[in-house]
Amino acid sequence: MTNIDLTPFYRSFIGFDHLANLMDAAARNEKQPAYPPYNIEVTGEDQYRITMAVAGFDEQELSIETEHNTLLVKGQKTGKDEGRRFVHQGIAERNFERKFQLSDYIKVTGAHMAHGLLHIELIREVPEALKPRKISIGNSATNQPTTLLNSEKVA
C-alpha cells in the first residue's frame, strides 16, 4: 500500500484529524497476516457479522475483546497437541491475533461457533440525540415572534 500525504487537508479542514488517525490505523492493520481468513457481511440495517474460519480451535482457546473502537480476536492454542507427528499438516492451528477498527457506535452483541466458524455479531446503535429528527412547521400566524418598534415600547 502506498502512503498518503494528508498535509494539504490539515491546512484547510479543522476537526478531521480523527479521520487521518483512522486511515493511519487502517494502513497499519494492512500489515496483519492473512490468517485466519474472515468475511465481513451486512446482515440488516445497522447490523453486521464477522465470520472467521478458526478450524481446530475450541471456544476456550478464543477470546474476543473491545477497547477504544478496536475489536481484538485472539486464538491461543494449548500445547496438548505436542508429540503428534504429521506426514502432512495442511490445517494451520497456529496462534493468531486479528484487530478490526470499529466505527463510532458499533457494539458487539454476541458471538458463537458453528462448524469451525466463529461468528461475531455487531450492531450500530446511534444515540437518539444524534439521529435525524423531523421538525414540524407550524402555522405562521400563531408562531410569529412579536417585535415592538421603539415608539411602541413602554417605559
PDB file of N, CA, C and O in Angstrom, residues 22 69 101-107 124:
ATOM      1  N   LEU A  22      -7.681   7.383  11.743  1.00  0.00           N
ATOM      2  CA  LEU A  22      -8.309   6.135  11.307  1.00  0.00           C
ATOM      3  C   LEU A  22      -7.621   5.575  10.069  1.00  0.00           C
ATOM      4  O   LEU A  22      -7.415   4.364   9.955  1.00  0.00           O
ATOM      5  N   ASN A  69     -12.870   1.450  20.330  1.00  0.00           N
ATOM      6  CA  ASN A  69     -13.293   1.221  18.939  1.00  0.00           C
ATOM      7  C   ASN A  69     -12.412   0.216  18.197  1.00  0.00           C
ATOM      8  O   ASN A  69     -12.323   0.252  16.982  1.00  0.00           O
ATOM      9  N   GLN A 101     -10.927  -2.299  13.238  1.00  0.00           N
ATOM     10  CA  GLN A 101     -11.233  -0.937  13.667  1.00  0.00           C
ATOM     11  C   GLN A 101     -12.732  -0.734  13.518  1.00  0.00           C
ATOM     12  O   GLN A 101     -13.269  -0.860  12.413  1.00  0.00           O
ATOM     13  N   LEU A 102     -13.411  -0.419  14.606  1.00  0.00           N
ATOM     14  CA  LEU A 102     -14.859  -0.233  14.601  1.00  0.00           C
ATOM     15  C   LEU A 102     -15.208   1.246  14.507  1.00  0.00           C
ATOM     16  O   LEU A 102     -14.536   2.089  15.098  1.00  0.00           O
ATOM     17  N   SER A 103     -16.264   1.531  13.803  1.00  0.00           N
ATOM     18  CA  SER A 103     -16.782   2.893  13.706  1.00  0.00           C
ATOM     19  C   SER A 103     -17.413   3.283  15.041  1.00  0.00           C
ATOM     20  O   SER A 103     -17.676   2.434  15.892  1.00  0.00           O
ATOM     21  N   ASP A 104     -17.665   4.575  15.200  1.00  0.00           N
ATOM     22  CA  ASP A 104     -18.361   5.031  16.396  1.00  0.00           C
ATOM     23  C   ASP A 104     -19.733   4.359  16.467  1.00  0.00           C
ATOM     24  O   ASP A 104     -20.384   4.143  15.446  1.00  0.00           O
ATOM     25  N   TYR A 105     -20.158   4.044  17.670  1.00  0.00           N
ATOM     26  CA  TYR A 105     -21.469   3.479  17.984  1.00  0.00           C
ATOM     27  C   TYR A 105     -21.646   2.031  17.518  1.00  0.00           C
ATOM     28  O   TYR A 105     -22.750   1.510  17.546  1.00  0.00           O
ATOM     29  N   ILE A 106     -20.583   1.367  17.077  1.00  0.00           N
ATOM     30  CA  ILE A 106     -20.670  -0.056  16.741  1.00  0.00           C
ATOM     31  C   ILE A 106     -20.408  -0.850  18.014  1.00  0.00           C
ATOM     32  O   ILE A 106     -19.407  -0.652  18.683  1.00  0.00           O
ATOM     33  N   LYS A 107     -21.336  -1.743  18.340  1.00  0.00           N
ATOM     34  CA  LYS A 107     -21.234  -2.562  19.549  1.00  0.00           C
ATOM     35  C   LYS A 107     -21.276  -4.037  19.155  1.00  0.00           C
ATOM     36  O   LYS A 107     -21.980  -4.427  18.234  1.00  0.00           O
ATOM     37  N   ARG A 124     -24.955  -1.206  14.983  1.00  0.00           N
ATOM     38  CA  ARG A 124     -24.702   0.235  15.154  1.00  0.00           C
ATOM     39  C   ARG A 124     -25.864   0.809  15.945  1.00  0.00           C
ATOM     40  O   ARG A 124     -27.006   0.762  15.511  1.00  0.00           O
TER      41      ARG A 124
END
